[in-house]
Each structure stands twice: as structure tokens, then as C-alpha cells.
JSON list of C-alpha atoms in Angstrom, two decimals:
[
{"chain": "A", "resi": 952, "resn": "LYS", "atom": "CA", "xyz": [-0.17, 0.07, 0.12]},
{"chain": "A", "resi": 953, "resn": "ALA", "atom": "CA", "xyz": [1.10, 3.64, -0.75]},
{"chain": "A", "resi": 954, "resn": "GLY", "atom": "CA", "xyz": [2.06, 5.35, 2.47]},
{"chain": "A", "resi": 955, "resn": "VAL", "atom": "CA", "xyz": [0.55, 8.60, 3.66]},
{"chain": "A", "resi": 956, "resn": "THR", "atom": "CA", "xyz": [1.20, 11.39, 1.27]},
{"chain": "A", "resi": 957, "resn": "GLN", "atom": "CA", "xyz": [1.29, 15.13, 1.80]},
{"chain": "A", "resi": 958, "resn": "THR", "atom": "CA", "xyz": [1.58, 18.04, -0.82]},
{"chain": "A", "resi": 959, "resn": "PRO", "atom": "CA", "xyz": [3.27, 20.18, -1.28]},
{"chain": "A", "resi": 960, "resn": "ARG", "atom": "CA", "xyz": [6.65, 19.47, 0.50]},
{"chain": "A", "resi": 961, "resn": "TYR", "atom": "CA", "xyz": [7.88, 23.04, 0.55]},
{"chain": "A", "resi": 962, "resn": "LEU", "atom": "CA", "xyz": [5.85, 26.24, 0.54]},
{"chain": "A", "resi": 963, "resn": "ILE", "atom": "CA", "xyz": [6.96, 29.78, 1.05]},
{"chain": "A", "resi": 964, "resn": "LYS", "atom": "CA", "xyz": [4.39, 32.36, 1.84]},
{"chain": "A", "resi": 965, "resn": "THR", "atom": "CA", "xyz": [4.15, 35.96, 3.09]},
{"chain": "A", "resi": 966, "resn": "ARG", "atom": "CA", "xyz": [2.35, 37.41, 6.36]},
{"chain": "A", "resi": 967, "resn": "GLY", "atom": "CA", "xyz": [-1.40, 37.90, 5.96]},
{"chain": "A", "resi": 968, "resn": "GLN", "atom": "CA", "xyz": [-1.77, 35.16, 3.07]},
{"chain": "A", "resi": 969, "resn": "GLN", "atom": "CA", "xyz": [-3.71, 31.98, 3.42]},
{"chain": "A", "resi": 970, "resn": "VAL", "atom": "CA", "xyz": [-2.43, 28.49, 2.77]},
{"chain": "A", "resi": 971, "resn": "THR", "atom": "CA", "xyz": [-3.94, 24.94, 2.00]},
{"chain": "A", "resi": 972, "resn": "LEU", "atom": "CA", "xyz": [-2.10, 21.97, 2.48]},
{"chain": "A", "resi": 973, "resn": "SER", "atom": "CA", "xyz": [-3.05, 18.32, 1.20]},
{"chain": "A", "resi": 974, "resn": "CYS", "atom": "CA", "xyz": [-2.87, 14.84, 2.83]},
{"chain": "A", "resi": 975, "resn": "SER", "atom": "CA", "xyz": [-3.93, 11.48, 1.34]},
{"chain": "A", "resi": 976, "resn": "PRO", "atom": "CA", "xyz": [-4.19, 8.72, 3.81]},
{"chain": "A", "resi": 977, "resn": "ILE", "atom": "CA", "xyz": [-3.16, 5.02, 3.15]},
{"chain": "A", "resi": 978, "resn": "SER", "atom": "CA", "xyz": [-5.82, 3.26, 1.51]},
{"chain": "A", "resi": 979, "resn": "GLY", "atom": "CA", "xyz": [-8.67, 2.14, 3.77]},
{"chain": "A", "resi": 980, "resn": "HIS", "atom": "CA", "xyz": [-7.72, 4.66, 6.89]},
{"chain": "A", "resi": 981, "resn": "ARG", "atom": "CA", "xyz": [-10.53, 6.70, 7.98]},
{"chain": "A", "resi": 982, "resn": "SER", "atom": "CA", "xyz": [-8.79, 8.80, 10.36]},
{"chain": "A", "resi": 983, "resn": "VAL", "atom": "CA", "xyz": [-6.62, 11.67, 9.59]},
{"chain": "A", "resi": 984, "resn": "SER", "atom": "CA", "xyz": [-4.81, 13.91, 11.84]},
{"chain": "A", "resi": 985, "resn": "TRP", "atom": "CA", "xyz": [-2.82, 17.01, 11.78]},
{"chain": "A", "resi": 986, "resn": "TYR", "atom": "CA", "xyz": [0.34, 18.32, 13.71]},
{"chain": "A", "resi": 987, "resn": "GLN", "atom": "CA", "xyz": [2.48, 21.26, 13.88]},
{"chain": "A", "resi": 988, "resn": "GLN", "atom": "CA", "xyz": [6.18, 21.00, 14.39]},
{"chain": "A", "resi": 989, "resn": "THR", "atom": "CA", "xyz": [8.50, 23.67, 15.58]},
{"chain": "A", "resi": 990, "resn": "PRO", "atom": "CA", "xyz": [12.02, 23.91, 17.20]},
{"chain": "A", "resi": 991, "resn": "GLY", "atom": "CA", "xyz": [10.47, 26.01, 20.18]},
{"chain": "A", "resi": 992, "resn": "GLN", "atom": "CA", "xyz": [7.28, 23.87, 20.81]},
{"chain": "A", "resi": 993, "resn": "GLY", "atom": "CA", "xyz": [7.90, 20.81, 19.42]},
{"chain": "A", "resi": 994, "resn": "LEU", "atom": "CA", "xyz": [5.06, 18.35, 18.16]},
{"chain": "A", "resi": 995, "resn": "GLN", "atom": "CA", "xyz": [1.41, 19.88, 18.84]},
{"chain": "A", "resi": 996, "resn": "PHE", "atom": "CA", "xyz": [-1.72, 18.12, 18.02]},
{"chain": "A", "resi": 997, "resn": "LEU", "atom": "CA", "xyz": [-3.92, 20.33, 15.61]},
{"chain": "A", "resi": 998, "resn": "PHE", "atom": "CA", "xyz": [-7.00, 18.16, 14.99]},
{"chain": "A", "resi": 999, "resn": "GLU", "atom": "CA", "xyz": [-8.43, 15.28, 13.83]},
{"chain": "A", "resi": 1000, "resn": "TYR", "atom": "CA", "xyz": [-11.16, 13.99, 11.35]},
{"chain": "A", "resi": 1001, "resn": "PHE", "atom": "CA", "xyz": [-12.86, 10.84, 11.07]},
{"chain": "A", "resi": 1002, "resn": "SER", "atom": "CA", "xyz": [-15.51, 9.97, 8.51]},
{"chain": "A", "resi": 1003, "resn": "GLU", "atom": "CA", "xyz": [-15.68, 13.65, 7.43]},
{"chain": "A", "resi": 1004, "resn": "THR", "atom": "CA", "xyz": [-16.07, 15.03, 10.79]},
{"chain": "A", "resi": 1005, "resn": "GLN", "atom": "CA", "xyz": [-13.85, 16.94, 13.02]},
{"chain": "A", "resi": 1006, "resn": "ARG", "atom": "CA", "xyz": [-13.60, 14.73, 16.19]},
{"chain": "A", "resi": 1007, "resn": "ASN", "atom": "CA", "xyz": [-11.30, 16.75, 18.24]},
{"chain": "A", "resi": 1008, "resn": "LYS", "atom": "CA", "xyz": [-9.13, 19.62, 18.19]},
{"chain": "A", "resi": 1009, "resn": "GLY", "atom": "CA", "xyz": [-5.84, 21.09, 19.78]},
{"chain": "A", "resi": 1010, "resn": "ASN", "atom": "CA", "xyz": [-5.45, 24.26, 21.27]},
{"chain": "A", "resi": 1011, "resn": "PHE", "atom": "CA", "xyz": [-5.08, 26.53, 18.12]},
{"chain": "A", "resi": 1012, "resn": "PRO", "atom": "CA", "xyz": [-6.59, 29.66, 16.99]},
{"chain": "A", "resi": 1013, "resn": "GLY", "atom": "CA", "xyz": [-9.49, 29.72, 14.60]},
{"chain": "A", "resi": 1014, "resn": "ARG", "atom": "CA", "xyz": [-7.09, 30.41, 11.68]},
{"chain": "A", "resi": 1015, "resn": "PHE", "atom": "CA", "xyz": [-6.34, 26.74, 11.74]},
{"chain": "A", "resi": 1016, "resn": "SER", "atom": "CA", "xyz": [-9.14, 24.80, 10.07]},
{"chain": "A", "resi": 1017, "resn": "GLY", "atom": "CA", "xyz": [-9.46, 21.68, 8.27]},
{"chain": "A", "resi": 1018, "resn": "ARG", "atom": "CA", "xyz": [-11.74, 19.26, 6.36]},
{"chain": "A", "resi": 1019, "resn": "GLN", "atom": "CA", "xyz": [-12.03, 15.39, 5.31]},
{"chain": "A", "resi": 1020, "resn": "PHE", "atom": "CA", "xyz": [-13.57, 14.49, 2.12]},
{"chain": "A", "resi": 1021, "resn": "SER", "atom": "CA", "xyz": [-15.52, 11.46, 1.44]},
{"chain": "A", "resi": 1022, "resn": "ASN", "atom": "CA", "xyz": [-12.58, 9.37, 0.01]},
{"chain": "A", "resi": 1023, "resn": "SER", "atom": "CA", "xyz": [-10.94, 10.38, 3.29]},
{"chain": "A", "resi": 1024, "resn": "ARG", "atom": "CA", "xyz": [-8.32, 12.77, 1.59]},
{"chain": "A", "resi": 1025, "resn": "SER", "atom": "CA", "xyz": [-7.92, 15.58, 4.19]},
{"chain": "A", "resi": 1026, "resn": "GLU", "atom": "CA", "xyz": [-6.90, 19.35, 3.75]},
{"chain": "A", "resi": 1027, "resn": "MET", "atom": "CA", "xyz": [-5.70, 21.98, 6.37]},
{"chain": "A", "resi": 1028, "resn": "ASN", "atom": "CA", "xyz": [-5.95, 25.85, 5.80]},
{"chain": "A", "resi": 1029, "resn": "VAL", "atom": "CA", "xyz": [-4.45, 28.44, 7.72]},
{"chain": "A", "resi": 1030, "resn": "SER", "atom": "CA", "xyz": [-5.42, 31.89, 6.92]},
{"chain": "A", "resi": 1031, "resn": "THR", "atom": "CA", "xyz": [-4.07, 35.41, 7.68]},
{"chain": "A", "resi": 1032, "resn": "LEU", "atom": "CA", "xyz": [-0.52, 33.77, 8.40]},
{"chain": "A", "resi": 1033, "resn": "GLU", "atom": "CA", "xyz": [1.90, 34.88, 10.89]},
{"chain": "A", "resi": 1034, "resn": "LEU", "atom": "CA", "xyz": [5.61, 34.60, 11.07]},
{"chain": "A", "resi": 1035, "resn": "GLY", "atom": "CA", "xyz": [5.27, 32.45, 13.85]},
{"chain": "A", "resi": 1036, "resn": "ASP", "atom": "CA", "xyz": [3.14, 29.65, 11.61]},
{"chain": "A", "resi": 1037, "resn": "SER", "atom": "CA", "xyz": [6.44, 28.66, 10.03]},
{"chain": "A", "resi": 1038, "resn": "ALA", "atom": "CA", "xyz": [6.81, 25.13, 10.98]},
{"chain": "A", "resi": 1039, "resn": "LEU", "atom": "CA", "xyz": [6.51, 21.64, 9.61]},
{"chain": "A", "resi": 1040, "resn": "TYR", "atom": "CA", "xyz": [3.06, 20.31, 9.15]},
{"chain": "A", "resi": 1041, "resn": "LEU", "atom": "CA", "xyz": [2.57, 16.68, 9.66]},
{"chain": "A", "resi": 1042, "resn": "CYS", "atom": "CA", "xyz": [-0.25, 14.61, 8.92]},
{"chain": "A", "resi": 1043, "resn": "ALA", "atom": "CA", "xyz": [-0.88, 11.04, 10.18]},
{"chain": "A", "resi": 1044, "resn": "SER", "atom": "CA", "xyz": [-3.67, 8.37, 9.05]},
{"chain": "A", "resi": 1045, "resn": "ARG", "atom": "CA", "xyz": [-4.94, 5.55, 11.35]},
{"chain": "A", "resi": 1046, "resn": "GLU", "atom": "CA", "xyz": [-7.09, 2.65, 10.29]},
{"chain": "A", "resi": 1047, "resn": "GLN", "atom": "CA", "xyz": [-9.55, 2.81, 13.18]},
{"chain": "A", "resi": 1048, "resn": "PRO", "atom": "CA", "xyz": [-11.67, -0.26, 12.23]},
{"chain": "A", "resi": 1049, "resn": "GLN", "atom": "CA", "xyz": [-15.09, -0.59, 13.61]},
{"chain": "A", "resi": 1050, "resn": "GLY", "atom": "CA", "xyz": [-14.50, 2.80, 15.76]},
{"chain": "A", "resi": 1051, "resn": "ASP", "atom": "CA", "xyz": [-11.52, 1.35, 17.65]},
{"chain": "A", "resi": 1052, "resn": "PHE", "atom": "CA", "xyz": [-9.74, 4.48, 18.61]},
{"chain": "A", "resi": 1053, "resn": "ASN", "atom": "CA", "xyz": [-6.50, 2.86, 19.73]},
{"chain": "A", "resi": 1054, "resn": "SER", "atom": "CA", "xyz": [-4.51, 2.23, 16.44]},
{"chain": "A", "resi": 1055, "resn": "PRO", "atom": "CA", "xyz": [-1.08, 3.20, 15.39]},
{"chain": "A", "resi": 1056, "resn": "LEU", "atom": "CA", "xyz": [-0.25, 6.50, 13.43]},
{"chain": "A", "resi": 1057, "resn": "HIS", "atom": "CA", "xyz": [1.06, 6.73, 10.10]},
{"chain": "A", "resi": 1058, "resn": "PHE", "atom": "CA", "xyz": [2.86, 9.90, 9.19]},
{"chain": "A", "resi": 1059, "resn": "GLY", "atom": "CA", "xyz": [3.30, 11.67, 5.92]},
{"chain": "A", "resi": 1060, "resn": "ASN", "atom": "CA", "xyz": [6.79, 13.31, 5.38]},
{"chain": "A", "resi": 1061, "resn": "GLY", "atom": "CA", "xyz": [5.40, 16.63, 5.92]},
{"chain": "A", "resi": 1062, "resn": "THR", "atom": "CA", "xyz": [4.73, 20.03, 4.50]},
{"chain": "A", "resi": 1063, "resn": "ARG", "atom": "CA", "xyz": [7.58, 22.75, 5.61]},
{"chain": "A", "resi": 1064, "resn": "LEU", "atom": "CA", "xyz": [6.02, 26.21, 5.42]},
{"chain": "A", "resi": 1065, "resn": "THR", "atom": "CA", "xyz": [8.04, 29.29, 5.68]},
{"chain": "A", "resi": 1066, "resn": "VAL", "atom": "CA", "xyz": [6.00, 32.55, 6.25]},
{"chain": "A", "resi": 1067, "resn": "THR", "atom": "CA", "xyz": [8.14, 35.37, 5.37]},
{"chain": "B", "resi": 1333, "resn": "LYS", "atom": "CA", "xyz": [3.09, 22.80, 32.39]},
{"chain": "B", "resi": 1334, "resn": "ASN", "atom": "CA", "xyz": [3.77, 19.92, 30.35]},
{"chain": "B", "resi": 1335, "resn": "GLU", "atom": "CA", "xyz": [1.33, 16.96, 29.97]},
{"chain": "B", "resi": 1336, "resn": "VAL", "atom": "CA", "xyz": [4.15, 14.99, 28.87]},
{"chain": "B", "resi": 1337, "resn": "GLU", "atom": "CA", "xyz": [7.89, 14.80, 30.37]},
{"chain": "B", "resi": 1338, "resn": "GLN", "atom": "CA", "xyz": [10.79, 12.91, 28.59]},
{"chain": "B", "resi": 1339, "resn": "SER", "atom": "CA", "xyz": [14.28, 12.53, 29.85]},
{"chain": "B", "resi": 1340, "resn": "PRO", "atom": "CA", "xyz": [16.84, 12.47, 28.88]},
{"chain": "B", "resi": 1341, "resn": "GLN", "atom": "CA", "xyz": [16.82, 15.26, 26.46]},
{"chain": "B", "resi": 1342, "resn": "ASN", "atom": "CA", "xyz": [20.16, 14.26, 24.66]},
{"chain": "B", "resi": 1343, "resn": "LEU", "atom": "CA", "xyz": [21.68, 10.87, 24.93]},
{"chain": "B", "resi": 1344, "resn": "THR", "atom": "CA", "xyz": [24.96, 9.79, 23.35]},
{"chain": "B", "resi": 1345, "resn": "ALA", "atom": "CA", "xyz": [25.80, 5.85, 23.74]},
{"chain": "B", "resi": 1346, "resn": "GLN", "atom": "CA", "xyz": [28.44, 3.54, 22.50]},
{"chain": "B", "resi": 1347, "resn": "GLU", "atom": "CA", "xyz": [27.45, 1.16, 20.11]},
{"chain": "B", "resi": 1348, "resn": "GLU", "atom": "CA", "xyz": [26.20, -2.15, 21.62]},
{"chain": "B", "resi": 1349, "resn": "GLU", "atom": "CA", "xyz": [25.11, -0.12, 24.79]},
{"chain": "B", "resi": 1350, "resn": "PHE", "atom": "CA", "xyz": [21.42, -0.63, 26.81]},
{"chain": "B", "resi": 1351, "resn": "ILE", "atom": "CA", "xyz": [19.51, 2.65, 26.31]},
{"chain": "B", "resi": 1352, "resn": "THR", "atom": "CA", "xyz": [16.49, 3.67, 28.15]},
{"chain": "B", "resi": 1353, "resn": "ILE", "atom": "CA", "xyz": [14.34, 6.56, 27.64]},
{"chain": "B", "resi": 1354, "resn": "ASN", "atom": "CA", "xyz": [11.76, 7.80, 30.02]},
{"chain": "B", "resi": 1355, "resn": "CYS", "atom": "CA", "xyz": [8.38, 9.23, 29.86]},
{"chain": "B", "resi": 1356, "resn": "SER", "atom": "CA", "xyz": [5.98, 10.75, 32.51]},
{"chain": "B", "resi": 1357, "resn": "TYR", "atom": "CA", "xyz": [2.57, 11.87, 31.53]},
{"chain": "B", "resi": 1358, "resn": "SER", "atom": "CA", "xyz": [-0.21, 13.62, 33.77]},
{"chain": "B", "resi": 1359, "resn": "VAL", "atom": "CA", "xyz": [-3.16, 12.89, 31.49]},
{"chain": "B", "resi": 1360, "resn": "GLY", "atom": "CA", "xyz": [-5.48, 10.18, 31.67]},
{"chain": "B", "resi": 1361, "resn": "ILE", "atom": "CA", "xyz": [-4.61, 8.12, 28.57]},
{"chain": "B", "resi": 1362, "resn": "SER", "atom": "CA", "xyz": [-6.28, 5.49, 26.31]},
{"chain": "B", "resi": 1363, "resn": "ALA", "atom": "CA", "xyz": [-2.80, 5.10, 24.72]},
{"chain": "B", "resi": 1364, "resn": "LEU", "atom": "CA", "xyz": [0.70, 5.90, 24.83]},
{"chain": "B", "resi": 1365, "resn": "HIS", "atom": "CA", "xyz": [2.77, 5.89, 21.64]},
{"chain": "B", "resi": 1366, "resn": "TRP", "atom": "CA", "xyz": [6.43, 5.76, 20.80]},
{"chain": "B", "resi": 1367, "resn": "LEU", "atom": "CA", "xyz": [7.60, 7.67, 17.96]},
{"chain": "B", "resi": 1368, "resn": "GLN", "atom": "CA", "xyz": [11.00, 7.53, 16.05]},
{"chain": "B", "resi": 1369, "resn": "GLN", "atom": "CA", "xyz": [11.94, 10.90, 14.08]},
{"chain": "B", "resi": 1370, "resn": "HIS", "atom": "CA", "xyz": [15.18, 10.79, 11.46]},
{"chain": "B", "resi": 1371, "resn": "PRO", "atom": "CA", "xyz": [16.92, 13.93, 10.26]},
{"chain": "B", "resi": 1372, "resn": "GLY", "atom": "CA", "xyz": [14.43, 15.15, 7.57]},
{"chain": "B", "resi": 1373, "resn": "GLY", "atom": "CA", "xyz": [11.31, 14.91, 9.47]},
{"chain": "B", "resi": 1374, "resn": "GLY", "atom": "CA", "xyz": [10.08, 11.39, 8.73]},
{"chain": "B", "resi": 1375, "resn": "ILE", "atom": "CA", "xyz": [8.30, 10.07, 11.84]},
{"chain": "B", "resi": 1376, "resn": "VAL", "atom": "CA", "xyz": [7.71, 6.34, 12.18]},
{"chain": "B", "resi": 1377, "resn": "SER", "atom": "CA", "xyz": [5.60, 4.86, 14.84]},
{"chain": "B", "resi": 1378, "resn": "LEU", "atom": "CA", "xyz": [7.34, 2.38, 16.85]},
{"chain": "B", "resi": 1379, "resn": "PHE", "atom": "CA", "xyz": [4.93, 1.31, 19.64]},
{"chain": "B", "resi": 1380, "resn": "MET", "atom": "CA", "xyz": [1.40, 1.95, 20.74]},
{"chain": "B", "resi": 1381, "resn": "LEU", "atom": "CA", "xyz": [0.50, 0.35, 23.96]},
{"chain": "B", "resi": 1382, "resn": "SER", "atom": "CA", "xyz": [-1.90, 0.96, 26.91]},
{"chain": "B", "resi": 1383, "resn": "SER", "atom": "CA", "xyz": [-0.89, -1.80, 29.41]},
{"chain": "B", "resi": 1384, "resn": "GLY", "atom": "CA", "xyz": [2.10, -3.85, 29.98]},
{"chain": "B", "resi": 1385, "resn": "LYS", "atom": "CA", "xyz": [4.93, -4.48, 27.73]},
{"chain": "B", "resi": 1386, "resn": "LYS", "atom": "CA", "xyz": [5.76, -4.75, 23.97]},
{"chain": "B", "resi": 1387, "resn": "LYS", "atom": "CA", "xyz": [8.85, -5.69, 22.10]},
{"chain": "B", "resi": 1388, "resn": "HIS", "atom": "CA", "xyz": [9.81, -5.27, 18.52]},
{"chain": "B", "resi": 1389, "resn": "GLY", "atom": "CA", "xyz": [13.48, -6.71, 17.63]},
{"chain": "B", "resi": 1390, "resn": "ARG", "atom": "CA", "xyz": [15.82, -4.78, 19.67]},
{"chain": "B", "resi": 1391, "resn": "LEU", "atom": "CA", "xyz": [13.25, -2.52, 21.20]},
{"chain": "B", "resi": 1392, "resn": "ILE", "atom": "CA", "xyz": [11.02, -2.83, 24.09]},
{"chain": "B", "resi": 1393, "resn": "ALA", "atom": "CA", "xyz": [8.51, -0.53, 25.59]},
{"chain": "B", "resi": 1394, "resn": "THR", "atom": "CA", "xyz": [6.84, -1.12, 28.78]},
{"chain": "B", "resi": 1395, "resn": "ILE", "atom": "CA", "xyz": [4.21, 1.24, 30.55]},
{"chain": "B", "resi": 1396, "resn": "ASN", "atom": "CA", "xyz": [2.95, 1.49, 34.25]},
{"chain": "B", "resi": 1397, "resn": "ILE", "atom": "CA", "xyz": [-0.42, 3.06, 34.32]},
{"chain": "B", "resi": 1398, "resn": "GLN", "atom": "CA", "xyz": [-0.60, 3.56, 37.77]},
{"chain": "B", "resi": 1399, "resn": "GLU", "atom": "CA", "xyz": [2.60, 5.40, 37.94]},
{"chain": "B", "resi": 1400, "resn": "LYS", "atom": "CA", "xyz": [1.84, 7.02, 34.77]},
{"chain": "B", "resi": 1401, "resn": "HIS", "atom": "CA", "xyz": [5.09, 6.12, 33.15]},
{"chain": "B", "resi": 1402, "resn": "SER", "atom": "CA", "xyz": [6.54, 4.45, 30.16]},
{"chain": "B", "resi": 1403, "resn": "SER", "atom": "CA", "xyz": [10.12, 3.59, 28.95]},
{"chain": "B", "resi": 1404, "resn": "LEU", "atom": "CA", "xyz": [11.67, 2.57, 25.75]},
{"chain": "B", "resi": 1405, "resn": "HIS", "atom": "CA", "xyz": [14.48, 0.41, 25.93]},
{"chain": "B", "resi": 1406, "resn": "ILE", "atom": "CA", "xyz": [16.93, -0.30, 23.08]},
{"chain": "B", "resi": 1407, "resn": "THR", "atom": "CA", "xyz": [19.46, -3.24, 23.47]},
{"chain": "B", "resi": 1408, "resn": "ALA", "atom": "CA", "xyz": [22.49, -3.77, 21.80]},
{"chain": "B", "resi": 1409, "resn": "SER", "atom": "CA", "xyz": [22.15, -0.10, 20.36]},
{"chain": "B", "resi": 1410, "resn": "HIS", "atom": "CA", "xyz": [23.47, 0.45, 16.84]},
{"chain": "B", "resi": 1411, "resn": "PRO", "atom": "CA", "xyz": [24.41, 3.88, 14.96]},
{"chain": "B", "resi": 1412, "resn": "ARG", "atom": "CA", "xyz": [21.49, 3.35, 12.78]},
{"chain": "B", "resi": 1413, "resn": "ASP", "atom": "CA", "xyz": [19.31, 3.97, 15.99]},
{"chain": "B", "resi": 1414, "resn": "SER", "atom": "CA", "xyz": [20.39, 7.52, 16.06]},
{"chain": "B", "resi": 1415, "resn": "ALA", "atom": "CA", "xyz": [17.14, 9.43, 15.84]},
{"chain": "B", "resi": 1416, "resn": "VAL", "atom": "CA", "xyz": [14.93, 11.50, 18.14]},
{"chain": "B", "resi": 1417, "resn": "TYR", "atom": "CA", "xyz": [12.49, 9.47, 20.16]},
{"chain": "B", "resi": 1418, "resn": "ILE", "atom": "CA", "xyz": [9.32, 11.18, 20.93]},
{"chain": "B", "resi": 1419, "resn": "CYS", "atom": "CA", "xyz": [6.67, 9.93, 23.61]},
{"chain": "B", "resi": 1420, "resn": "ALA", "atom": "CA", "xyz": [2.83, 11.00, 22.74]},
{"chain": "B", "resi": 1421, "resn": "ALA", "atom": "CA", "xyz": [0.06, 10.43, 25.22]},
{"chain": "B", "resi": 1422, "resn": "GLN", "atom": "CA", "xyz": [-3.14, 9.88, 23.56]},
{"chain": "B", "resi": 1423, "resn": "ASN", "atom": "CA", "xyz": [-5.91, 10.81, 26.13]},
{"chain": "B", "resi": 1424, "resn": "THR", "atom": "CA", "xyz": [-9.46, 9.48, 26.49]},
{"chain": "B", "resi": 1425, "resn": "GLY", "atom": "CA", "xyz": [-10.77, 12.39, 24.12]},
{"chain": "B", "resi": 1426, "resn": "ASN", "atom": "CA", "xyz": [-8.22, 11.34, 21.42]},
{"chain": "B", "resi": 1427, "resn": "GLN", "atom": "CA", "xyz": [-6.20, 14.42, 21.89]},
{"chain": "B", "resi": 1428, "resn": "PHE", "atom": "CA", "xyz": [-2.40, 13.91, 21.66]},
{"chain": "B", "resi": 1429, "resn": "TYR", "atom": "CA", "xyz": [0.16, 15.49, 23.95]},
{"chain": "B", "resi": 1430, "resn": "PHE", "atom": "CA", "xyz": [3.88, 14.94, 22.97]},
{"chain": "B", "resi": 1431, "resn": "GLY", "atom": "CA", "xyz": [7.20, 14.87, 24.83]},
{"chain": "B", "resi": 1432, "resn": "THR", "atom": "CA", "xyz": [9.87, 17.12, 23.51]},
{"chain": "B", "resi": 1433, "resn": "GLY", "atom": "CA", "xyz": [11.85, 14.26, 22.48]},
{"chain": "B", "resi": 1434, "resn": "THR", "atom": "CA", "xyz": [15.20, 12.64, 23.10]},
{"chain": "B", "resi": 1435, "resn": "SER", "atom": "CA", "xyz": [17.71, 13.12, 20.90]},
{"chain": "B", "resi": 1436, "resn": "LEU", "atom": "CA", "xyz": [19.93, 9.67, 20.62]},
{"chain": "B", "resi": 1437, "resn": "THR", "atom": "CA", "xyz": [23.51, 9.43, 19.08]},
{"chain": "B", "resi": 1438, "resn": "VAL", "atom": "CA", "xyz": [25.15, 6.01, 18.94]},
{"chain": "B", "resi": 1439, "resn": "ILE", "atom": "CA", "xyz": [28.82, 6.12, 18.19]},
{"chain": "B", "resi": 1440, "resn": "PRO", "atom": "CA", "xyz": [30.34, 3.23, 16.59]}
]
């Protein structure tokens, strides 16, 4: 099976712009979660989607949003970009058969966003 | 206050040494994950556990639910084990809290 695919790999944006990142999960995986990784804060949980519904959310401002499509692909959007949004954004998918919330995470290689 | 604390932050070991990385958490969990991140960013899930002990090859993970503590052990360490190891607590609401990571360097 193909792994988790994130596009694009690198992105440079200007303050105030918005950005959309894409994540294609492993075939058959219904859960997609998003994470931000910075040198100062480390890894932080953004949100998780399951069957097109946001199931839970981390402590990030409303500028960070996401959605999941019927084929389980997910997008994350950040509006009104700030310098502090520069980070590696990772997504992960999980199989979660029959609503079992405990299954291993499979990570993509991430999108490195630079805000100037 | 960090919900997940890892120690040590940095670790240098000689090849073949036995290594232990510790993780303490303060949230109620449904699972505890150990992750490995190599330079370049890719993250691999090593273990997911909610009780007891798991073993994959030279890697062993243990968890003590009462003490809210988990350990990752690497037996007979090898230079290819050099990476950052991250502990993540999945709480009962399915949110994730991450440790700051342990940077391991294994010297030949």
C-alpha cells in the first residue's frame, strides 16, 4: 500500500496570506490528524478528522481549520498567516476499524511552511 | 505545565550499549505512543501500548498505568538507531500530547 502523502513538500508564503495543505491517507484509513512541529514548541496536535467529521481539536486559534472528504483525503487551511506559523506540518492516518480509537499512527513526510 | 515529560533530552551512547528513555505523563490515557524521527522529518510509529510491555526486535516498550510512566529500551544499540524518540500520550478524548523528544546518538 502507498504511504501517507502530503503535498506540497515545501511552501513559502507571505504574512497575511492563506495556505492550504493536502494529505492523502493510506488506503482504507478513515482517520486523518494534523500536527505542527516547531523547534520551540515541538510537536503539537492540531485536529483529527474521522469520516468527514472533526472529532477533536487541539489548542490552536480559529485561523487553523481543516476538512476531510468522502475519500478520506484531508486538507488543512491556515488563514492570515503569521511569522510564527512557520513550521513543519505533519499529517497522520489511522485505520481505526469499527471505531477502535487505539490504532498506530502512520505519518506523512510533512509540508515545510515558511512565512516571510 | 507539560502534560508529557521525557528524559533525558539528549543521549550519547557507544554501540552495543543498553539505552533507556523515560516518559512521564499527567493526563488520563487510552494509549501511549513511541515515535522515531530521523533527520529530514519523517516520523515512524514504534509502539502503541495501553498496558504491560511490547517488543519489536531490539526495542522494548513498557508502561505502568498506575505510576503514569513509560520507558523505551534499546538493547545492543547501533548507529542506525540514532534519531529523535518522541513519547505521545493519547488521552481519553483522543487528543495527543507530545514530549519534547530525546535526541539519541549512537557512536560506533
